[in-house]
């Protein structure tokens, strides 16, 4: 049985030399950690995005200067900076050349290439930190095996190709040394650099764990595990020591920011345990996510996702008429619009869209879709809403769940309620301004000791 552990460290965990040293302590404490996946150092990805967004050459150079400074701050703290100085200089030179030759607007392919430099820089530096601590370590370019399609900005991994390439190029290296590699990035069939979407380093780690048939994926971040709700919303939030795949997937989907929503898919396919902990406080424990957990309480957590849009589609033609819903959702599908919650009545459909998602698809795709819907039905749009999701087990069949929840919120105006479609969540919309207070009130009611 495999004991292999894949450890992923987020941006704050590799923010500077001291942070990288703490991560090295975690890696060196467990011989089973053979693959380390790193994000870009905190702040670097934002600066890289700034480079791709602005058309002002000076602003691009200013962002580059910030990236260079973060990188050199780590490099200059190394015991043997000369060992990797040439690699760092080469990467920074490539980035600078892309700025100098970028033109007014970057293509999607160039944007992904530019955004890859954060992970490529941090992986070189972290490898050297491990080497200086006496560990045999190798920096491995994940683009050699992380094959994706060519949807730049949110590329889809090719699972079978990844497994085949990992067996050839990565698996044989693990016996002799630890491998440090990059999250978030991959390459298409033409060897063009792609990215998996913002926050995709977690997903990368889980995909590598699946390909290598690892026992565990460790996600090291700046919080001590997954909490019953966002601790910034209430001081009563507490760490969840264990949670099922289904519950964690619901939390990630409905706004909990500790995990990328896609992270759990590879782990669920291969039944790989996932651990979430703090690289600052590894001794504090964390949250274990697994298929089987000892307890499955009705209420496990409350998630809040802001910037939701409610779209109501209405037409008398719906009444006893087949095919209307098909037409609505076909329109949304052709415009690549992802729908979250749906409720229906005889002549109307209400559905929600996540305007605060990880891509810019909302602003570019929604208006054309709404214009097309208006050709055959009435469409109303309401913005400024928050989605509150109560996550747990058997919520569709547990007695008293709805009464306990709604009596707590009897004075709150709810715009849409979804209950029964999943046994793991009960969702509703409230005004953005009410969201934090609603979560705090619900948490006090449902999780009071």
XYZ file of C-alpha atoms in Angstrom:
449
model
C 0.000 0.000 0.000
C 1.316 3.422 -0.984
C 2.621 5.750 1.715
C 3.489 8.505 -0.738
C 2.518 12.027 0.355
C 2.147 15.015 -1.942
C 2.582 18.286 -0.008
C 1.346 21.558 -1.465
C 2.377 24.943 -0.057
C 0.370 28.050 -0.868
C 1.558 31.564 -1.601
C 1.709 32.761 2.001
C 3.560 29.571 2.958
C 6.357 30.389 0.501
C 6.082 34.172 0.803
C 9.695 34.738 1.886
C 12.792 32.931 3.095
C 11.545 32.437 6.667
C 8.245 31.033 5.403
C 10.076 28.647 3.065
C 12.233 27.510 5.977
C 9.120 26.594 7.971
C 7.834 24.605 4.993
C 11.184 22.828 4.691
C 10.837 21.776 8.353
C 7.476 20.166 7.520
C 8.865 18.355 4.483
C 11.991 17.082 6.238
C 9.970 15.798 9.196
C 8.265 13.141 7.040
C 10.245 10.890 4.735
C 7.022 9.972 2.883
C 6.718 13.496 1.489
C 8.385 12.918 -1.879
C 6.635 15.517 -4.044
C 6.290 19.172 -3.083
C 3.992 21.451 -5.077
C 4.465 25.188 -4.596
C 2.440 28.250 -5.468
C 3.987 31.579 -6.411
C 5.257 33.600 -3.457
C 2.513 35.758 -1.974
C 1.860 38.849 -4.084
C 3.707 37.651 -7.175
C 0.701 36.301 -9.090
C -1.183 39.569 -8.563
C 1.773 41.471 -9.999
C 1.972 39.104 -12.970
C -1.733 39.628 -13.614
C -1.139 43.380 -13.439
C 1.461 43.018 -16.189
C -1.021 41.235 -18.454
C -3.857 43.669 -17.801
C -2.237 47.069 -18.274
C -1.273 48.584 -21.594
C 1.090 51.061 -19.927
C 4.709 49.936 -20.336
C 5.843 51.736 -17.174
C 3.177 50.015 -15.092
C 4.372 46.670 -16.442
C 7.942 47.489 -15.429
C 6.777 48.632 -11.997
C 5.037 45.266 -11.492
C 8.136 43.456 -12.726
C 10.255 45.378 -10.215
C 7.992 44.151 -7.410
C 8.377 40.532 -8.569
C 12.140 40.917 -8.857
C 12.354 42.338 -5.331
C 10.318 39.511 -3.765
C 12.490 36.972 -5.573
C 15.818 38.562 -4.706
C 14.791 38.918 -1.059
C 14.686 35.110 -0.874
C 17.725 34.556 -3.063
C 19.908 36.811 -0.934
C 19.026 34.888 2.247
C 20.232 31.562 0.846
C 23.527 30.141 2.094
C 24.656 29.468 -1.486
C 22.737 31.917 -3.689
C 25.210 31.410 -6.527
C 23.864 27.862 -6.970
C 20.577 29.114 -8.382
C 21.395 32.717 -9.301
C 21.826 31.827 -12.986
C 18.440 30.054 -13.120
C 16.712 32.963 -11.396
C 18.414 35.475 -13.656
C 17.344 33.480 -16.731
C 13.698 33.336 -15.614
C 13.582 37.028 -14.750
C 15.223 37.795 -18.090
C 12.562 35.799 -19.952
C 9.827 37.650 -18.095
C 11.412 41.019 -18.840
C 11.672 40.119 -22.531
C 7.949 39.358 -22.619
C 7.313 42.829 -21.217
C 9.638 44.502 -23.715
C 8.157 42.656 -26.693
C 4.584 42.343 -25.501
C 2.869 44.943 -27.631
C -0.264 46.795 -26.558
C -2.336 43.749 -25.633
C -1.236 40.231 -24.684
C -2.830 37.180 -26.249
C -4.432 34.567 -23.990
C -1.444 32.294 -24.551
C 1.008 35.027 -23.569
C -1.025 35.832 -20.457
C -0.732 32.220 -19.280
C 2.978 32.140 -20.046
C 3.559 35.333 -18.053
C 1.500 34.093 -15.112
C 3.564 30.897 -14.965
C 6.694 32.701 -13.793
C 5.586 32.951 -10.150
C 5.559 29.197 -9.601
C 8.639 28.671 -11.737
C 10.619 31.134 -9.607
C 9.393 29.889 -6.213
C 10.048 26.235 -7.097
C 13.695 26.952 -7.947
C 14.167 28.836 -4.671
C 12.415 26.241 -2.513
C 14.453 23.423 -4.056
C 17.613 25.230 -3.002
C 16.243 25.714 0.527
C 15.803 21.927 0.785
C 19.245 21.251 -0.675
C 20.857 23.558 1.863
C 19.093 21.614 4.612
C 20.739 18.403 3.430
C 17.867 16.878 1.496
C 18.353 15.441 -1.968
C 15.953 17.540 -4.051
C 15.265 18.255 -7.711
C 13.260 21.052 -9.307
C 10.975 19.414 -11.883
C 9.106 21.319 -14.604
C 5.520 20.107 -14.213
C 4.751 21.133 -17.792
C 6.556 17.971 -18.890
C 3.679 15.885 -17.549
C 0.701 18.164 -16.710
C -0.920 17.921 -20.117
C -4.008 20.104 -20.635
C -6.246 21.339 -23.411
C -5.675 24.794 -24.911
C -8.289 26.760 -22.963
C -5.869 29.403 -21.741
C -6.791 30.851 -18.357
C -8.729 27.788 -17.251
C -7.204 24.783 -18.953
C -8.677 21.310 -18.473
C -6.163 18.611 -17.443
C -5.922 15.479 -19.565
C -6.060 12.854 -16.816
C -4.920 9.807 -18.784
C -1.984 11.588 -20.416
C -0.908 12.966 -17.053
C -0.860 9.472 -15.538
C 1.130 8.047 -18.450
C 3.683 10.867 -18.486
C 4.042 10.851 -14.682
C 4.833 7.117 -14.756
C 7.566 7.724 -17.322
C 9.136 11.001 -16.221
C 8.332 11.499 -12.520
C 7.757 8.197 -10.736
C 11.334 6.876 -11.298
C 12.811 9.987 -9.652
C 11.024 9.627 -6.312
C 13.170 6.901 -4.758
C 16.380 8.934 -4.837
C 15.203 12.479 -4.087
C 12.364 14.791 -3.269
C 10.748 16.516 -6.211
C 9.758 20.177 -6.056
C 7.364 21.249 -8.781
C 4.863 23.929 -9.721
C 1.162 24.168 -9.090
C -1.291 26.062 -11.281
C 0.485 25.526 -14.620
C 0.600 22.925 -17.375
C 1.122 22.674 -21.127
C -1.058 21.798 -24.087
C -0.231 19.353 -26.894
C 1.770 22.077 -28.645
C 3.870 22.622 -25.467
C 2.344 26.041 -24.917
C 2.131 26.992 -21.244
C -1.380 26.917 -19.791
C -2.890 27.669 -16.385
C -5.589 25.807 -14.472
C -7.333 28.931 -13.184
C -6.711 31.063 -10.127
C -6.126 28.914 -7.057
C -5.286 25.912 -9.220
C -2.227 24.816 -7.225
C -4.414 22.751 -4.887
C -5.919 21.079 -7.934
C -2.446 20.416 -9.355
C -1.389 18.658 -6.160
C -4.482 16.451 -6.158
C -4.017 15.583 -9.837
C -0.400 14.578 -9.214
C -1.490 12.508 -6.221
C -3.980 10.698 -8.425
C -1.433 10.124 -11.184
C 1.163 8.791 -8.726
C -1.393 6.830 -6.661
C -0.383 8.645 -3.487
C -1.887 7.928 -0.077
C -2.317 11.544 1.043
C -2.403 15.101 -0.240
C -1.368 17.748 2.275
C -2.573 21.304 1.640
C -0.493 23.721 3.713
C -1.879 27.230 3.925
C -2.186 30.124 6.386
C -5.131 28.768 8.396
C -5.348 25.860 10.810
C -7.667 23.698 8.756
C -11.252 24.167 7.597
C -13.559 26.057 9.952
C -17.277 25.824 10.644
C -17.484 29.204 8.933
C -15.175 32.044 7.984
C -13.495 33.107 11.285
C -13.654 36.714 10.099
C -17.443 36.544 10.356
C -17.634 35.226 13.911
C -15.128 34.532 16.658
C -17.131 31.384 17.490
C -15.936 29.623 14.320
C -13.969 26.485 15.156
C -11.744 24.086 13.279
C -13.368 20.939 11.906
C -11.127 17.974 12.680
C -12.646 15.635 10.084
C -15.065 16.072 7.227
C -16.313 13.868 4.403
C -15.478 14.385 0.745
C -19.105 15.248 0.007
C -19.293 17.920 2.702
C -15.920 19.440 1.798
C -16.886 19.539 -1.877
C -20.062 21.431 -0.976
C -18.044 23.887 1.126
C -15.533 24.517 -1.654
C -18.299 24.953 -4.205
C -20.284 27.378 -2.068
C -17.536 29.766 -1.095
C -15.119 28.303 1.468
C -11.772 29.595 0.189
C -9.468 27.099 1.896
C -9.739 24.680 -1.035
C -10.033 25.152 -4.782
C -13.432 23.651 -5.787
C -11.882 21.084 -8.160
C -9.269 19.834 -5.661
C -11.356 17.039 -4.251
C -12.328 15.444 -7.572
C -9.067 13.494 -8.077
C -8.954 12.605 -4.369
C -12.512 11.263 -4.490
C -11.823 9.242 -7.640
C -8.899 7.429 -5.993
C -9.975 7.695 -2.330
C -6.897 9.740 -1.390
C -7.038 11.368 2.048
C -6.602 15.153 2.094
C -5.141 17.103 5.027
C -5.434 20.878 5.413
C -3.177 22.619 7.929
C -1.213 25.776 8.680
C 2.457 25.951 7.690
C 2.890 28.512 10.477
C 1.416 26.190 13.114
C 1.878 22.590 11.935
C 1.706 21.407 15.541
C -1.862 22.748 15.817
C -3.243 19.904 13.717
C -5.780 20.586 10.992
C -8.644 19.056 9.054
C -8.709 15.580 7.536
C -10.966 15.046 4.521
C -11.822 11.454 3.702
C -14.504 9.217 2.250
C -15.356 7.703 5.633
C -15.587 9.790 8.809
C -16.664 8.755 12.300
C -19.459 11.286 12.682
C -21.852 12.813 10.148
C -23.763 15.536 12.020
C -26.739 17.320 10.414
C -24.811 20.612 10.499
C -21.117 20.722 9.659
C -20.459 24.267 8.398
C -21.899 27.455 6.940
C -20.442 29.000 3.773
C -20.984 32.495 2.396
C -20.465 33.490 -1.217
C -20.949 37.132 -2.143
C -21.580 38.805 -5.515
C -24.383 36.530 -6.668
C -26.829 37.456 -9.394
C -30.418 36.213 -9.478
C -31.965 35.867 -12.940
C -35.667 35.222 -13.292
C -36.954 33.981 -16.642
C -40.716 34.205 -17.119
C -43.071 33.266 -19.930
C -46.693 32.070 -20.171
C -45.367 29.720 -22.852
C -43.963 27.570 -20.035
C -47.416 26.530 -18.917
C -47.787 22.826 -19.760
C -45.375 23.336 -22.677
C -42.513 20.848 -23.136
C -39.102 22.061 -24.200
C -39.078 25.548 -22.671
C -36.522 24.716 -19.981
C -34.384 22.965 -22.560
C -34.353 26.139 -24.635
C -33.375 28.280 -21.631
C -30.512 26.064 -20.536
C -29.344 25.448 -24.092
C -28.969 29.224 -24.461
C -26.947 29.457 -21.265
C -24.813 26.470 -22.239
C -23.921 27.879 -25.652
C -22.731 31.063 -23.960
C -20.736 28.978 -21.429
C -22.741 30.270 -18.476
C -22.570 28.071 -15.362
C -25.714 28.037 -13.221
C -25.666 27.297 -9.487
C -29.127 27.234 -7.940
C -32.409 26.717 -9.789
C -36.053 26.911 -8.693
C -39.101 26.699 -10.941
C -42.809 27.509 -10.898
C -45.472 27.031 -13.566
C -44.401 30.003 -15.685
C -40.994 31.101 -14.361
C -37.499 29.887 -13.602
C -35.168 31.541 -11.078
C -31.475 30.773 -11.221
C -28.268 32.140 -9.751
C -24.914 32.998 -11.303
C -21.664 33.552 -9.449
C -20.468 37.007 -10.483
C -17.490 36.795 -8.119
C -16.063 33.610 -9.602
C -12.452 32.917 -10.563
C -12.820 33.866 -14.234
C -13.931 36.939 -16.120
C -16.551 34.947 -18.024
C -19.402 36.640 -16.207
C -18.983 40.125 -17.642
C -18.142 38.968 -21.168
C -20.671 36.170 -21.682
C -23.761 36.945 -19.648
C -25.141 39.967 -21.481
C -25.263 38.220 -24.887
C -26.987 35.250 -23.223
C -29.563 37.509 -21.571
C -30.223 39.283 -24.871
C -30.955 35.945 -26.499
C -33.251 34.878 -23.653
C -35.188 38.119 -24.022
C -36.169 37.117 -27.552
C -38.550 34.484 -26.210
C -39.259 35.380 -22.554
C -39.193 38.106 -19.916
C -35.892 38.393 -18.051
C -35.252 40.218 -14.786
C -31.847 40.571 -13.135
C -31.127 41.251 -9.478
C -27.563 41.806 -8.270
C -25.944 42.501 -4.912
C -26.924 39.182 -3.346
C -25.066 36.655 -1.183
C -25.507 32.911 -1.156
C -25.603 31.265 2.273
C -25.128 27.491 2.313
C -25.720 25.340 5.382
C -23.635 22.196 4.880
C -24.078 18.895 6.628
C -25.602 15.453 6.270
C -29.117 14.206 5.542
C -30.460 17.750 5.579
C -33.230 16.655 3.213
C -34.588 14.099 5.666
C -33.586 15.304 9.159
C -36.607 16.409 11.151
C -36.748 20.016 12.276
C -33.889 21.287 10.108
C -35.945 23.783 8.108
C -37.921 24.971 11.109
C -34.827 25.560 13.233
C -33.076 27.418 10.452
C -35.916 29.603 9.230
C -37.172 30.510 12.677
C -33.718 31.931 13.337
C -33.979 34.091 10.224
C -37.651 34.998 10.311
C -36.894 38.717 9.876
C -34.515 38.260 6.954
C -35.762 38.689 3.399
C -34.712 35.588 1.443
C -34.768 35.872 -2.325
C -34.458 32.197 -3.225
C -34.315 28.922 -1.303
C -32.984 25.552 -2.544
C -33.583 22.519 -0.341
C -33.878 18.834 -1.124
C -31.801 18.566 -4.290
C -28.807 17.547 -2.171
C -28.724 15.834 1.201
C -25.600 17.852 2.015
C -26.736 21.452 1.634
C -29.535 23.920 2.151
C -28.987 27.196 0.278
C -30.653 30.576 0.122
C -29.990 34.103 -1.104
C -29.968 37.265 1.000
C -28.866 40.836 0.357
C -25.090 41.296 0.376
C -25.434 43.710 3.276
C -27.221 41.062 5.365
C -24.884 38.163 4.563
C -22.288 38.446 7.376
C -24.927 39.026 10.077
C -27.002 36.096 8.789
C -24.010 33.744 8.951
C -23.093 34.902 12.449
C -26.682 34.486 13.668
C -27.049 31.052 12.095
C -23.699 29.881 13.442
C -24.672 30.900 16.960
C -27.924 28.971 16.635
C -26.644 25.808 14.966
C -23.190 25.447 16.513
C -23.662 26.733 20.050
C -21.736 24.492 22.420
